[in-house]
Short mmCIF file of C-alpha atoms in Angstrom, two decimals:
data_model
loop_
_atom_site.label_atom_id
_atom_site.label_comp_id
_atom_site.label_asym_id
_atom_site.label_seq_id
_atom_site.Cartn_x
_atom_site.Cartn_y
_atom_site.Cartn_z
CA MET A 1 15.58 7.49 -13.68
CA ASP A 2 15.75 3.92 -14.04
CA PRO A 3 15.67 2.27 -17.46
CA LEU A 4 12.60 1.21 -19.49
CA ARG A 5 14.26 -1.47 -21.47
CA ALA A 6 12.98 -2.88 -24.83
CA PRO A 7 11.50 -6.48 -24.73
CA SER A 8 14.28 -9.22 -24.76
CA ASP A 9 14.10 -12.26 -26.92
CA ASN A 10 12.43 -14.20 -23.94
CA ASP A 11 9.41 -11.64 -24.03
CA HIS A 12 8.50 -12.37 -27.56
CA GLY A 13 6.14 -15.14 -27.19
CA ALA A 14 3.31 -13.05 -25.81
CA ALA A 15 4.49 -9.93 -27.89
CA LYS A 16 4.12 -12.07 -31.23
CA MET A 17 0.49 -12.46 -30.55
CA CYS A 18 0.23 -8.67 -29.97
CA LEU A 19 2.13 -8.06 -33.32
CA ALA A 20 -0.16 -10.54 -35.16
CA VAL A 21 -3.12 -8.34 -34.13
CA ARG A 22 -1.40 -5.33 -35.74
CA ILE A 23 -0.50 -7.14 -38.78
CA GLN A 24 -4.04 -8.42 -39.42
CA THR A 25 -5.48 -4.93 -38.78
CA GLY A 26 -3.22 -3.50 -41.55
CA ARG A 27 -4.95 -5.57 -44.00
CA ARG A 28 -8.58 -4.09 -43.14
CA SER A 29 -9.86 -0.78 -43.87
CA SER A 30 -8.00 2.25 -41.99
CA VAL A 31 -10.88 2.82 -39.63
CA LEU A 32 -11.61 -0.72 -38.66
CA ALA A 33 -7.78 -1.31 -38.32
CA LEU A 34 -7.52 1.70 -35.85
CA MET A 35 -10.40 0.60 -33.80
CA THR A 36 -9.10 -3.10 -33.48
CA ALA A 37 -5.53 -1.77 -32.67
CA LEU A 38 -6.99 0.48 -29.96
CA SER A 39 -9.10 -2.12 -28.61
CA SER A 40 -6.17 -4.59 -28.30
CA LEU A 41 -3.81 -2.18 -26.36
CA SER A 42 -4.92 -3.47 -23.17
CA ALA A 43 -4.26 -7.12 -23.95
CA CYS A 44 -0.88 -6.05 -25.61
CA ASN A 45 0.45 -4.03 -22.80
CA ILE A 46 4.17 -4.48 -23.19
CA VAL A 47 4.81 -3.53 -19.62
CA ARG A 48 2.74 -6.29 -18.13
CA ILE A 49 4.14 -8.73 -20.84
CA GLN A 50 7.58 -7.95 -19.70
CA GLU A 51 6.83 -7.94 -16.00
CA ARG A 52 5.24 -11.58 -16.38
CA SER A 53 8.35 -12.64 -18.08
CA MET A 54 10.49 -11.34 -15.38
CA ALA A 55 8.48 -12.60 -12.86
CA ARG A 56 8.84 -16.34 -14.12
CA LYS A 57 12.64 -15.78 -14.37
CA LEU A 58 12.45 -14.86 -10.60
CA GLU A 59 10.49 -17.68 -9.69
CA ARG A 60 12.80 -20.30 -11.63
CA ARG A 61 15.50 -19.16 -9.32
CA GLY A 62 13.49 -19.74 -6.24
CA LEU A 63 12.18 -16.17 -5.47
CA GLN A 64 8.74 -15.43 -4.65
CA GLN A 65 6.55 -12.34 -4.29
CA HIS A 66 5.02 -11.38 -0.96
CA ASP A 67 2.81 -8.51 0.51
CA THR A 68 2.91 -7.76 3.89
CA SER A 69 1.38 -5.03 5.94
CA LEU A 70 3.62 -3.22 8.57
CA GLY A 71 1.80 -0.65 10.56
CA GLU A 72 0.61 1.99 8.21
CA ASP A 73 2.79 0.76 5.38
CA ARG A 74 2.26 -1.99 2.96
CA LEU A 75 5.16 -3.40 1.21
CA ARG A 76 5.44 -5.79 -1.86
CA TYR A 77 8.90 -7.52 -2.14
CA TRP A 78 10.35 -10.60 -3.78
CA GLU A 79 12.48 -12.86 -1.42
CA GLY A 80 14.37 -16.05 -1.95
CA GLY A 81 17.89 -17.70 -2.23
CA ASP A 82 20.26 -18.96 0.41
CA GLY A 83 23.20 -17.22 2.06
CA PRO A 84 23.92 -13.98 3.43
CA PRO A 85 21.01 -11.52 2.94
CA VAL A 86 21.19 -8.81 0.29
CA LEU A 87 18.77 -5.92 0.19
CA LEU A 88 18.23 -4.43 -3.34
CA LEU A 89 16.94 -0.80 -3.50
CA HIS A 90 15.56 0.55 -6.77
CA GLY A 91 15.31 4.05 -7.80
CA PHE A 92 12.69 6.28 -9.70
CA GLY A 93 11.32 5.41 -13.01
CA ALA A 94 10.38 1.76 -12.31
CA HIS A 95 9.76 -0.51 -9.52
CA ALA A 96 12.00 -3.36 -8.11
CA ILE A 97 11.46 -6.18 -10.76
CA PHE A 98 12.25 -3.76 -13.74
CA GLN A 99 15.30 -2.38 -11.94
CA TRP A 100 16.91 -5.54 -10.31
CA THR A 101 15.90 -8.79 -12.09
CA PRO A 102 19.30 -9.45 -13.57
CA GLN A 103 20.86 -9.03 -10.17
CA ALA A 104 18.33 -10.92 -8.14
CA ARG A 105 18.52 -13.88 -10.49
CA ALA A 106 22.46 -14.01 -10.30
CA LEU A 107 22.65 -13.22 -6.39
CA ALA A 108 19.89 -15.76 -5.56
CA GLN A 109 22.30 -18.47 -6.28
CA SER A 110 24.71 -17.49 -3.25
CA PHE A 111 22.79 -15.01 -1.26
CA ARG A 112 19.35 -14.47 0.16
CA VAL A 113 17.67 -11.87 -1.97
CA VAL A 114 15.28 -9.24 -0.53
CA MET A 115 13.98 -7.02 -3.18
CA PRO A 116 11.22 -4.51 -2.12
CA ASP A 117 9.16 -1.97 -4.04
CA LEU A 118 9.65 1.25 -2.13
CA LEU A 119 6.77 3.15 -0.75
CA TRP A 120 4.66 4.61 -3.43
CA PHE A 121 6.25 2.35 -6.23
CA GLY A 122 4.79 -0.90 -7.74
CA GLY A 123 2.58 -2.71 -4.93
CA SER A 124 3.97 -0.67 -1.95
CA SER A 125 1.97 2.11 -0.51
CA SER A 126 1.28 3.95 2.82
CA THR A 127 -1.56 5.69 4.57
CA LEU A 128 0.88 8.25 5.83
CA ALA A 129 1.78 11.48 3.69
CA ASP A 130 5.29 11.19 4.96
CA TYR A 131 7.61 11.40 1.86
CA SER A 132 11.02 11.60 3.85
CA LEU A 133 13.96 9.28 3.51
CA ASP A 134 13.35 8.46 7.19
CA HIS A 135 9.93 7.11 6.40
CA GLN A 136 11.33 4.86 3.83
CA LEU A 137 14.05 3.77 6.09
CA THR A 138 11.55 2.73 8.94
CA ALA A 139 9.60 0.60 6.24
CA LEU A 140 12.78 -1.16 5.36
CA LEU A 141 13.80 -1.83 8.77
CA ALA A 142 10.26 -3.13 9.62
CA LEU A 143 10.65 -5.54 6.52
CA LEU A 144 13.89 -6.77 7.93
CA ASP A 145 12.52 -7.30 11.31
CA HIS A 146 9.54 -9.04 9.85
CA LEU A 147 12.01 -11.41 7.72
CA GLY A 148 13.96 -11.86 10.84
CA ILE A 149 17.33 -10.41 9.14
CA GLU A 150 19.56 -8.85 11.78
CA ARG A 151 22.41 -7.90 9.35
CA VAL A 152 22.45 -7.41 5.42
CA HIS A 153 24.36 -6.05 2.61
CA VAL A 154 22.56 -3.35 0.95
CA ILE A 155 22.74 -2.31 -2.79
CA GLY A 156 20.90 0.84 -3.99
CA VAL A 157 20.61 2.74 -7.35
CA SER A 158 19.89 6.50 -7.55
CA TYR A 159 17.12 7.26 -4.92
CA GLY A 160 17.68 3.66 -3.83
CA GLY A 161 21.33 4.61 -3.17
CA LEU A 162 20.37 7.63 -1.14
CA LEU A 163 18.63 5.13 1.00
CA ALA A 164 21.37 2.63 1.11
CA TYR A 165 23.76 5.33 2.29
CA GLU A 166 21.38 6.51 5.15
CA LEU A 167 20.50 2.96 6.26
CA ALA A 168 24.14 2.27 6.64
CA ALA A 169 25.13 5.39 8.35
CA ILE A 170 22.20 5.73 10.68
CA HIS A 171 21.95 1.93 11.35
CA PRO A 172 25.47 0.73 11.29
CA GLN A 173 24.74 -2.36 13.33
CA ARG A 174 22.15 -3.75 10.60
CA VAL A 175 24.45 -3.39 7.50
CA GLU A 176 27.63 -5.33 6.47
CA ARG A 177 28.68 -3.86 2.93
CA VAL A 178 27.21 -1.27 0.83
CA VAL A 179 27.02 -1.06 -3.03
CA ILE A 180 25.98 2.62 -4.23
CA VAL A 181 25.18 2.99 -7.93
CA ASP A 182 24.97 6.60 -9.47
CA SER A 183 23.74 8.12 -6.28
CA PRO A 184 25.77 10.87 -4.53
CA GLY A 185 24.70 10.52 -0.80
CA ARG A 186 25.42 13.39 1.53
CA VAL A 187 27.87 15.18 -0.73
CA TYR A 188 24.71 16.44 -3.07
CA LYS A 189 23.93 19.94 -2.54
CA ARG A 190 21.34 22.46 -3.59
CA GLU A 191 23.47 23.99 -6.06
CA ASP A 192 24.01 20.47 -7.50
CA TYR A 193 20.32 20.45 -8.04
CA GLN A 194 20.18 23.80 -9.51
CA ALA A 195 22.91 22.78 -12.05
CA LEU A 196 20.83 19.68 -12.94
CA LEU A 197 17.73 21.88 -13.56
CA THR A 198 19.70 24.09 -15.93
CA ARG A 199 21.18 21.04 -17.73
CA PHE A 200 17.60 19.73 -18.54
CA GLU A 201 15.89 23.03 -18.83
CA VAL A 202 13.09 22.24 -16.46
CA GLU A 203 12.12 24.09 -13.18
CA ASP A 204 11.36 20.92 -11.24
CA PHE A 205 13.06 17.66 -11.91
CA GLY A 206 9.81 15.92 -11.23
CA GLU A 207 9.15 16.78 -14.71
CA VAL A 208 11.69 14.38 -15.94
CA LEU A 209 11.45 11.45 -13.38
CA VAL A 210 7.62 11.36 -13.25
CA PRO A 211 6.62 11.82 -17.06
CA ASP A 212 3.17 12.63 -18.31
CA THR A 213 3.60 12.22 -22.05
CA ARG A 214 5.02 10.03 -24.69
CA ALA A 215 7.86 12.34 -25.24
CA GLU A 216 8.72 12.64 -21.54
CA VAL A 217 8.85 8.94 -21.59
CA GLU A 218 11.41 9.01 -24.57
CA ARG A 219 13.64 11.53 -22.73
CA LEU A 220 13.66 9.47 -19.47
CA LEU A 221 14.84 6.48 -21.38
CA ALA A 222 17.50 8.43 -23.20
CA ILE A 223 18.67 9.79 -19.81
CA ALA A 224 18.85 6.06 -18.34
CA SER A 225 20.43 4.38 -21.30
CA TYR A 226 23.60 4.99 -23.22
CA ARG A 227 22.05 3.23 -26.39
CA PRO A 228 18.16 3.81 -25.68
CA PRO A 229 16.28 1.39 -27.62
CA PRO A 230 13.36 2.33 -30.01
CA LEU A 231 10.13 2.98 -28.13
CA PRO A 232 7.13 2.75 -30.31
CA GLY A 233 4.20 5.12 -29.36
CA TRP A 234 1.87 2.42 -28.25
CA ALA A 235 4.79 0.99 -25.91
CA ALA A 236 5.19 4.55 -24.39
CA ASP A 237 1.50 4.49 -23.57
CA SER A 238 1.81 1.27 -21.78
CA VAL A 239 4.80 2.60 -19.72
CA LEU A 240 2.64 5.80 -18.83
CA GLU A 241 -0.30 3.60 -17.82
CA GLU A 242 1.52 1.04 -15.85
CA LEU A 243 4.38 3.01 -14.21
CA TYR A 244 3.23 6.65 -13.92
CA SER A 245 -0.45 6.85 -13.89
CA LYS A 246 -0.62 6.07 -10.16
CA ASN A 247 1.15 7.92 -7.08
CA GLN A 248 2.43 10.73 -9.21
CA ARG A 249 1.74 13.19 -6.47
CA GLU A 250 3.55 10.95 -3.79
CA GLN A 251 6.50 10.32 -5.98
CA ARG A 252 7.00 13.89 -6.59
CA GLY A 253 6.66 14.59 -2.90
CA LEU A 254 9.59 12.01 -2.41
CA LEU A 255 11.92 14.15 -4.82
CA GLN A 256 10.90 17.45 -3.22
CA ALA A 257 11.69 15.86 0.20
CA VAL A 258 15.20 14.88 -1.16
CA VAL A 259 15.88 18.33 -2.44
CA ALA A 260 14.60 20.02 0.93
CA GLU A 261 17.11 18.09 2.88
CA ALA A 262 20.18 18.63 0.48
CA ASP A 263 21.75 21.34 2.28
CA THR A 264 21.42 19.80 5.75
CA ALA A 265 22.29 16.15 4.65
CA SER A 266 25.82 16.51 6.23
CA GLU A 267 24.05 17.10 9.62
CA ARG A 268 22.18 13.84 9.51
CA PRO A 269 23.18 11.44 12.26
CA GLY A 270 25.81 8.81 11.87
CA ALA A 271 28.53 8.17 9.08
CA LEU A 272 29.01 5.69 6.19
CA THR A 273 32.06 3.62 7.54
CA GLN A 274 31.34 0.18 6.16
CA PRO A 275 33.28 -1.11 3.02
CA THR A 276 31.55 0.54 0.16
CA LEU A 277 31.60 0.11 -3.57
CA LEU A 278 30.63 2.95 -5.82
CA VAL A 279 29.62 2.16 -9.30
CA TRP A 280 28.99 4.84 -11.70
CA GLY A 281 28.14 5.21 -15.36
CA ARG A 282 30.66 7.49 -17.19
CA GLU A 283 28.20 9.38 -19.13
CA ASP A 284 25.39 9.89 -16.28
CA PRO A 285 23.89 13.08 -17.11
CA ILE A 286 21.63 13.20 -13.79
CA PHE A 287 24.72 12.43 -11.37
CA PRO A 288 27.89 13.30 -13.29
CA LEU A 289 31.08 11.33 -12.63
CA GLY A 290 32.32 14.20 -10.68
CA LEU A 291 29.80 13.58 -7.92
CA GLY A 292 30.81 9.91 -7.62
CA GLU A 293 34.45 11.22 -7.19
CA ARG A 294 33.43 13.52 -4.41
CA LEU A 295 31.50 10.71 -2.71
CA GLU A 296 34.56 8.44 -2.90
CA ALA A 297 36.67 11.17 -1.45
CA SER A 298 34.41 11.83 1.50
CA LEU A 299 34.16 8.02 2.65
CA PRO A 300 36.83 6.21 4.49
CA ALA A 301 36.37 2.84 3.04
CA ALA A 302 35.18 3.47 -0.48
CA GLU A 303 36.20 2.48 -3.83
CA LEU A 304 34.84 3.88 -7.13
CA VAL A 305 34.52 1.81 -10.44
CA VAL A 306 33.34 3.59 -13.61
CA LEU A 307 31.65 1.74 -16.40
CA ASP A 308 32.12 3.10 -20.00
CA GLU A 309 29.41 3.46 -22.38
CA ALA A 310 26.77 3.62 -19.41
CA ARG A 311 24.60 6.48 -18.21
CA HIS A 312 22.40 6.43 -14.96
CA ALA A 313 21.69 2.70 -14.86
CA PRO A 314 24.92 0.67 -15.49
CA ASN A 315 23.35 -2.23 -13.52
CA VAL A 316 21.11 -2.86 -16.31
CA GLU A 317 23.29 -1.61 -19.36
CA HIS A 318 26.28 -3.89 -18.26
CA ALA A 319 24.54 -6.41 -16.20
CA ARG A 320 27.08 -9.15 -16.49
CA GLU A 321 30.10 -6.67 -15.54
CA PHE A 322 28.15 -5.17 -12.81
CA ASN A 323 27.09 -8.56 -11.30
CA ALA A 324 30.57 -9.86 -11.25
CA LEU A 325 31.82 -6.67 -9.46
CA VAL A 326 29.12 -6.89 -6.85
CA GLU A 327 29.54 -10.48 -6.29
CA ALA A 328 33.22 -10.18 -5.62
CA PHE A 329 32.88 -7.19 -3.47
CA LEU A 330 30.27 -8.86 -1.23
CA ARG A 331 32.24 -12.11 -0.93
CA GLY A 332 35.12 -9.72 0.18
CA ASP A 333 37.53 -10.96 -2.78
CA GLU A 334 40.53 -8.61 -3.18
#
């Protein structure tokens, strides 16, 4: 669900070396060129190049990556910055560093940022075959306890938005303010999921969110981005290898657990009463704007902001505007 953006100008140093290899292979016989290009793919893995670039950007803002074992769960997370703590929760499609780097860098100047990979994404895992929202919440609360954080602002997109909602509703003593991005919370029903399957002409939305082929990666990118960048086949292969070759069964299990709980979500304990900012991409094909309007109407202290020319990941497509909205909201500016 989350964007797989094209390389930025800052990513080009390592990528130029990969491009040079391909240019040189183009001057040789077709067979030799093909063999050389194929052998260079691991060294020219665009996902790894981009991840290293993002890691350097985070480190320059004082964030560091950590791994910690919390009972049966193992979490990888980035943490750094000074000020009130902010917890960033990603969605499907990519782990935390790909989803939140623009926000983490901006927020770390005024807030203490905690940015975990959720269970079965990135560097996080569990020995338990429990794919429920409650298991994810247990792991997140254990991480906050590990870091000595009593109360936190929470920002979540898509699946991470569902977790942000539930964390604030069930554990209100731990959450100050909430930002939910393109995520319908407890207003989502099974009929909404059936309508989603009809729109995408699939029997299981795991076919969309956990791709197996180049074409499925391209479809996911088009869903996430209003103006999806071109993605060469070799780059799509890198995406499949790095982001989707592991934990496919577990990630599909997470989605199935959300769908199974949709009809009883309103019966879950607690209620979201904290000040809440809802941010929606006007053209979101997964959770259409009408769901955002329903969610706003269901919450006592929520404001919905709609970003034009955005789909399912407005925090990436319009990072500066999104960051300004979020920082003002977290500061309590009117």
